[in-house]
């Protein structure tokens, strides 16, 4: 709460400092508001970090929050009016519009004067009530440390029993086994253990995992299963029509195969009845696993198979889980601290054997001193007997209360995303920055601090990382259902986010309630022109990339959202937007996300940008090239799409840090002005003309010499020559860690040299290089390399040799579609730390190398092997557990 007040104080100071002439009429009121806020700020230091407060104090805090939001909205609106007035001043040759703008401005300033007077009165009343409510007595939050991701115990027996059922050869019919239990009991964790189990590998021709939400789309569900069977169909243009999906999946792609499909978190009793029509029944012992909270859902799916009901943890199992998460390591019972054992037993018992409650409680204890007093204080301050009798909810609520205000805001922002939504770690942190959640004090950039905020939520077990990027950062994440429910509840209580999540829900009330932030999930509007002038974030989620269903977003009057900082539209046909609807002067907009949208060619000509920092157009399409030919000095991150031609005024965009998936050819040399670029993914138009390619490369080298901050460089050549003029032409940036080169190398570049690669390279991807000599003798000398991907036609030779001592730090190696590769040899001592090996569609590779020499190998994936390789693997005793079907994975070490 204190951070919110401080943010408003900073804004007021900015107004007084930068707009002296315009604020004379209200300077006195603004200074008085500052004084009142400073008094309240002194009371709020860490107040909202305290879990023990009565209902009256909570109401008082909400009133402070509302008045802070009200002031912030008034300030944001003030900036909008100032920009409009300045624009009118510069256009005063249009006498009538100028006079009208001036009258509007004067009327607005009178209204602002009255509004500030009312705010001052309310602030004074709030401050005077502090004594009655004993606000001064509230204390501060404890210091915190970092924690690691937790594990769940007590599922080993359940896993073994279910595997026996799945592999029961006496039952040939397709069976549906349902895992039933309350939220937080470990259903999804158990299903994941089953999906990755060694004992199930090779038993099925095809396996798929699919998360189901309460508002699922059957067509999208079938499509996702299809893509897991046939990944190549994801690139089919046009995609398979919805009406053809069930027939294609059943008769063409799954016909004759034994499959295992896991449907996680099913709520709808009718789901299986709809889905099974697309899955063949061949009496080959195919299996389906459903996780659900509802016994009715389980019985409806398969009345002949008894549902597997998960039990609560025993006291000893719960105690082990609590200590594991509190100490962030395995603790044997004999090593439990004696002085903590009694209170730990009490805490465990109060959690009622619910794993999620114990995991989150352990995360809270990680930040407490390891003494009886600190642990017992937590035991006594949590309201274990809430009215619903659900003790877990109080543990989760306490984990939220323990957060500082800025992390609470970051956590509550997740309430906006639909259930099971694939949340991008990078983009959600950019939204936080746009909203101003990230503290600006202290060392480090705002970008770095936002990443640390996400890491801290993960470490506190409040957010789950579903996929990591090449550098270990969170690429995608989500929330457990119960934590998501908590975020939604708290967001509603604090008027932080208003979420419309039901299909067909009427959101016309937006104009009436004027929410601070709004998320429209598959909602349909019933009236035109709906808007909210107080809304800072507007997130609109469509029905899916391939859906033609109208979500109603085209009826919104976007020009009425005057103080927006974040605007995202997903799967929306923006060609239907009228000039009246589209926002033309969004002064405060920092983040614009238009994913999977159909965009008109002149979209950006309708915009007036002032503070925009991020543009995300990934997956969007247009009839012709979209030209972004505007000046946005504040722009930092641009995520484009192939087919979009970006023509920014590069020399005036020195703040640009990210430029991904863009076509740039004309004027490419001007990119050298963007000296702060850290990520560059650039696409050159294909050319078989060596002279033209060399000229392009000469221009681009000048860019690389100036952009010394590059960490990630991706160069793609569309069907032509990769513009290299020699083996040492790629500047050796010391900071580049991720390099992707896609395109054919010129003929006289037979083998690359070590000198052409950046010295600190961590990940390297080569595709379409068409190298004729073995690249391994060079690549294995890259001492920092941890990930290597030799992709389609990167190497045209028949033999690869990895030498002794080569690839000293390589952890992951992927060989994909090397059509002529026949033999691969790994010498003793090569790749000493390799953990993951993926071989995809190397159709002539006749045998695997002697992998017994790679003692650290944890995962082997072999997709579409040759007949010879299949036979050699079957005869190898050390590989008897490794099978050779598409998408086979082994998660644990397979060598003794």
mmCIF file with all atom_site columns, N, CA and C in Angstrom, residues 149-150 410-412 414 423 428 432 453-466 474 476-480 483 487:
data_model
loop_
_atom_site.group_PDB
_atom_site.id
_atom_site.type_symbol
_atom_site.label_atom_id
_atom_site.label_alt_id
_atom_site.label_comp_id
_atom_site.label_asym_id
_atom_site.label_entity_id
_atom_site.label_seq_id
_atom_site.pdbx_PDB_ins_code
_atom_site.Cartn_x
_atom_site.Cartn_y
_atom_site.Cartn_z
_atom_site.occupancy
_atom_site.B_iso_or_equiv
_atom_site.pdbx_formal_charge
_atom_site.auth_seq_id
_atom_site.auth_comp_id
_atom_site.auth_asym_id
_atom_site.auth_atom_id
_atom_site.pdbx_PDB_model_num
ATOM 1  N N  . UNK A 1 149 ? 12.438 -24.643 -6.021  1.00 0.00 ? 149 UNK A N  1
ATOM 2  C CA . UNK A 1 149 ? 11.167 -25.258 -6.375  1.00 0.00 ? 149 UNK A CA 1
ATOM 3  C C  . UNK A 1 149 ? 10.928 -26.508 -5.530  1.00 0.00 ? 149 UNK A C  1
ATOM 4  N N  . UNK A 1 150 ? 9.724  -26.721 -5.002  1.00 0.00 ? 150 UNK A N  1
ATOM 5  C CA . UNK A 1 150 ? 9.456  -27.857 -4.121  1.00 0.00 ? 150 UNK A CA 1
ATOM 6  C C  . UNK A 1 150 ? 9.092  -29.126 -4.874  1.00 0.00 ? 150 UNK A C  1
ATOM 7  N N  . UNK A 1 410 ? 2.185  -7.694  -8.697  1.00 0.00 ? 410 UNK A N  1
ATOM 8  C CA . UNK A 1 410 ? 2.638  -8.625  -9.737  1.00 0.00 ? 410 UNK A CA 1
ATOM 9  C C  . UNK A 1 410 ? 1.855  -9.932  -9.670  1.00 0.00 ? 410 UNK A C  1
ATOM 10 N N  . UNK A 1 411 ? 1.636  -10.438 -8.455  1.00 0.00 ? 411 UNK A N  1
ATOM 11 C CA . UNK A 1 411 ? 0.883  -11.684 -8.279  1.00 0.00 ? 411 UNK A CA 1
ATOM 12 C C  . UNK A 1 411 ? -0.565 -11.523 -8.735  1.00 0.00 ? 411 UNK A C  1
ATOM 13 N N  . UNK A 1 412 ? -1.204 -10.436 -8.344  1.00 0.00 ? 412 UNK A N  1
ATOM 14 C CA . UNK A 1 412 ? -2.614 -10.222 -8.694  1.00 0.00 ? 412 UNK A CA 1
ATOM 15 C C  . UNK A 1 412 ? -2.807 -10.059 -10.194 1.00 0.00 ? 412 UNK A C  1
ATOM 16 N N  . UNK A 1 414 ? -1.775 -11.869 -12.459 1.00 0.00 ? 414 UNK A N  1
ATOM 17 C CA . UNK A 1 414 ? -2.028 -13.173 -13.072 1.00 0.00 ? 414 UNK A CA 1
ATOM 18 C C  . UNK A 1 414 ? -3.516 -13.509 -13.096 1.00 0.00 ? 414 UNK A C  1
ATOM 19 N N  . UNK A 1 423 ? 1.309  -18.417 -20.293 1.00 0.00 ? 423 UNK A N  1
ATOM 20 C CA . UNK A 1 423 ? 1.717  -17.063 -19.945 1.00 0.00 ? 423 UNK A CA 1
ATOM 21 C C  . UNK A 1 423 ? 3.208  -16.883 -20.230 1.00 0.00 ? 423 UNK A C  1
ATOM 22 N N  . UNK A 1 428 ? 4.702  -10.836 -19.463 1.00 0.00 ? 428 UNK A N  1
ATOM 23 C CA . UNK A 1 428 ? 4.006  -10.427 -18.241 1.00 0.00 ? 428 UNK A CA 1
ATOM 24 C C  . UNK A 1 428 ? 4.869  -9.455  -17.444 1.00 0.00 ? 428 UNK A C  1
ATOM 25 N N  . UNK A 1 432 ? 4.065  -5.543  -16.232 1.00 0.00 ? 432 UNK A N  1
ATOM 26 C CA . UNK A 1 432 ? 4.312  -4.985  -14.899 1.00 0.00 ? 432 UNK A CA 1
ATOM 27 C C  . UNK A 1 432 ? 5.054  -3.657  -15.004 1.00 0.00 ? 432 UNK A C  1
ATOM 28 N N  . UNK A 1 453 ? 11.504 -10.123 -9.866  1.00 0.00 ? 453 UNK A N  1
ATOM 29 C CA . UNK A 1 453 ? 10.173 -10.224 -9.250  1.00 0.00 ? 453 UNK A CA 1
ATOM 30 C C  . UNK A 1 453 ? 9.513  -11.540 -9.635  1.00 0.00 ? 453 UNK A C  1
ATOM 31 N N  . UNK A 1 454 ? 9.610  -11.905 -10.915 1.00 0.00 ? 454 UNK A N  1
ATOM 32 C CA . UNK A 1 454 ? 9.031  -13.170 -11.358 1.00 0.00 ? 454 UNK A CA 1
ATOM 33 C C  . UNK A 1 454 ? 9.757  -14.353 -10.716 1.00 0.00 ? 454 UNK A C  1
ATOM 34 N N  . UNK A 1 455 ? 11.066 -14.262 -10.637 1.00 0.00 ? 455 UNK A N  1
ATOM 35 C CA . UNK A 1 455 ? 11.844 -15.326 -9.993  1.00 0.00 ? 455 UNK A CA 1
ATOM 36 C C  . UNK A 1 455 ? 11.432 -15.491 -8.531  1.00 0.00 ? 455 UNK A C  1
ATOM 37 N N  . UNK A 1 456 ? 11.172 -14.385 -7.853  1.00 0.00 ? 456 UNK A N  1
ATOM 38 C CA . UNK A 1 456 ? 10.805 -14.477 -6.444  1.00 0.00 ? 456 UNK A CA 1
ATOM 39 C C  . UNK A 1 456 ? 9.433  -15.120 -6.265  1.00 0.00 ? 456 UNK A C  1
ATOM 40 N N  . UNK A 1 457 ? 8.489  -14.816 -7.163  1.00 0.00 ? 457 UNK A N  1
ATOM 41 C CA . UNK A 1 457 ? 7.179  -15.464 -7.088  1.00 0.00 ? 457 UNK A CA 1
ATOM 42 C C  . UNK A 1 457 ? 7.317  -16.963 -7.322  1.00 0.00 ? 457 UNK A C  1
ATOM 43 N N  . UNK A 1 458 ? 8.222  -17.346 -8.216  1.00 0.00 ? 458 UNK A N  1
ATOM 44 C CA . UNK A 1 458 ? 8.480  -18.775 -8.455  1.00 0.00 ? 458 UNK A CA 1
ATOM 45 C C  . UNK A 1 458 ? 9.105  -19.405 -7.219  1.00 0.00 ? 458 UNK A C  1
ATOM 46 N N  . UNK A 1 459 ? 10.081 -18.730 -6.651  1.00 0.00 ? 459 UNK A N  1
ATOM 47 C CA . UNK A 1 459 ? 10.766 -19.267 -5.474  1.00 0.00 ? 459 UNK A CA 1
ATOM 48 C C  . UNK A 1 459 ? 9.829  -19.399 -4.276  1.00 0.00 ? 459 UNK A C  1
ATOM 49 N N  . UNK A 1 460 ? 8.832  -18.545 -4.209  1.00 0.00 ? 460 UNK A N  1
ATOM 50 C CA . UNK A 1 460 ? 7.854  -18.615 -3.118  1.00 0.00 ? 460 UNK A CA 1
ATOM 51 C C  . UNK A 1 460 ? 6.759  -19.646 -3.407  1.00 0.00 ? 460 UNK A C  1
ATOM 52 N N  . UNK A 1 461 ? 6.883  -20.388 -4.510  1.00 0.00 ? 461 UNK A N  1
ATOM 53 C CA . UNK A 1 461 ? 5.933  -21.445 -4.879  1.00 0.00 ? 461 UNK A CA 1
ATOM 54 C C  . UNK A 1 461 ? 4.557  -20.891 -5.247  1.00 0.00 ? 461 UNK A C  1
ATOM 55 N N  . UNK A 1 462 ? 4.488  -19.629 -5.652  1.00 0.00 ? 462 UNK A N  1
ATOM 56 C CA . UNK A 1 462 ? 3.216  -19.031 -6.040  1.00 0.00 ? 462 UNK A CA 1
ATOM 57 C C  . UNK A 1 462 ? 2.997  -19.114 -7.553  1.00 0.00 ? 462 UNK A C  1
ATOM 58 N N  . UNK A 1 463 ? 4.059  -19.257 -8.314  1.00 0.00 ? 463 UNK A N  1
ATOM 59 C CA . UNK A 1 463 ? 4.005  -19.388 -9.763  1.00 0.00 ? 463 UNK A CA 1
ATOM 60 C C  . UNK A 1 463 ? 4.791  -20.628 -10.162 1.00 0.00 ? 463 UNK A C  1
ATOM 61 N N  . UNK A 1 464 ? 4.303  -21.344 -11.169 1.00 0.00 ? 464 UNK A N  1
ATOM 62 C CA . UNK A 1 464 ? 4.976  -22.552 -11.654 1.00 0.00 ? 464 UNK A CA 1
ATOM 63 C C  . UNK A 1 464 ? 5.586  -22.286 -13.026 1.00 0.00 ? 464 UNK A C  1
ATOM 64 N N  . UNK A 1 465 ? 6.868  -22.600 -13.176 1.00 0.00 ? 465 UNK A N  1
ATOM 65 C CA . UNK A 1 465 ? 7.532  -22.477 -14.477 1.00 0.00 ? 465 UNK A CA 1
ATOM 66 C C  . UNK A 1 465 ? 7.224  -23.726 -15.294 1.00 0.00 ? 465 UNK A C  1
ATOM 67 N N  . UNK A 1 466 ? 6.645  -23.547 -16.483 1.00 0.00 ? 466 UNK A N  1
ATOM 68 C CA . UNK A 1 466 ? 6.322  -24.689 -17.345 1.00 0.00 ? 466 UNK A CA 1
ATOM 69 C C  . UNK A 1 466 ? 7.373  -24.918 -18.421 1.00 0.00 ? 466 UNK A C  1
ATOM 70 N N  . UNK A 1 474 ? 12.551 -17.893 -17.029 1.00 0.00 ? 474 UNK A N  1
ATOM 71 C CA . UNK A 1 474 ? 11.203 -18.437 -17.190 1.00 0.00 ? 474 UNK A CA 1
ATOM 72 C C  . UNK A 1 474 ? 10.633 -18.025 -18.547 1.00 0.00 ? 474 UNK A C  1
ATOM 73 N N  . UNK A 1 476 ? 7.760  -19.728 -20.062 1.00 0.00 ? 476 UNK A N  1
ATOM 74 C CA . UNK A 1 476 ? 6.308  -19.789 -19.873 1.00 0.00 ? 476 UNK A CA 1
ATOM 75 C C  . UNK A 1 476 ? 6.019  -20.226 -18.451 1.00 0.00 ? 476 UNK A C  1
ATOM 76 N N  . UNK A 1 477 ? 4.888  -19.776 -17.924 1.00 0.00 ? 477 UNK A N  1
ATOM 77 C CA . UNK A 1 477 ? 4.532  -20.112 -16.550 1.00 0.00 ? 477 UNK A CA 1
ATOM 78 C C  . UNK A 1 477 ? 3.021  -20.162 -16.410 1.00 0.00 ? 477 UNK A C  1
ATOM 79 N N  . UNK A 1 478 ? 2.556  -20.706 -15.280 1.00 0.00 ? 478 UNK A N  1
ATOM 80 C CA . UNK A 1 478 ? 1.135  -20.690 -14.953 1.00 0.00 ? 478 UNK A CA 1
ATOM 81 C C  . UNK A 1 478 ? 0.974  -20.773 -13.435 1.00 0.00 ? 478 UNK A C  1
ATOM 82 N N  . UNK A 1 479 ? -0.286 -20.906 -12.984 1.00 0.00 ? 479 UNK A N  1
ATOM 83 C CA . UNK A 1 479 ? -0.579 -20.967 -11.558 1.00 0.00 ? 479 UNK A CA 1
ATOM 84 C C  . UNK A 1 479 ? -1.403 -22.209 -11.256 1.00 0.00 ? 479 UNK A C  1
ATOM 85 N N  . UNK A 1 480 ? -1.203 -22.752 -10.078 1.00 0.00 ? 480 UNK A N  1
ATOM 86 C CA . UNK A 1 480 ? -2.094 -23.803 -9.598  1.00 0.00 ? 480 UNK A CA 1
ATOM 87 C C  . UNK A 1 480 ? -3.498 -23.226 -9.469  1.00 0.00 ? 480 UNK A C  1
ATOM 88 N N  . UNK A 1 483 ? -4.255 -21.312 -6.271  1.00 0.00 ? 483 UNK A N  1
ATOM 89 C CA . UNK A 1 483 ? -3.571 -20.027 -6.202  1.00 0.00 ? 483 UNK A CA 1
ATOM 90 C C  . UNK A 1 483 ? -4.187 -19.037 -7.188  1.00 0.00 ? 483 UNK A C  1
ATOM 91 N N  . UNK A 1 487 ? -5.764 -15.425 -6.357  1.00 0.00 ? 487 UNK A N  1
ATOM 92 C CA . UNK A 1 487 ? -5.446 -14.179 -7.070  1.00 0.00 ? 487 UNK A CA 1
ATOM 93 C C  . UNK A 1 487 ? -6.721 -13.484 -7.543  1.00 0.00 ? 487 UNK A C  1
#
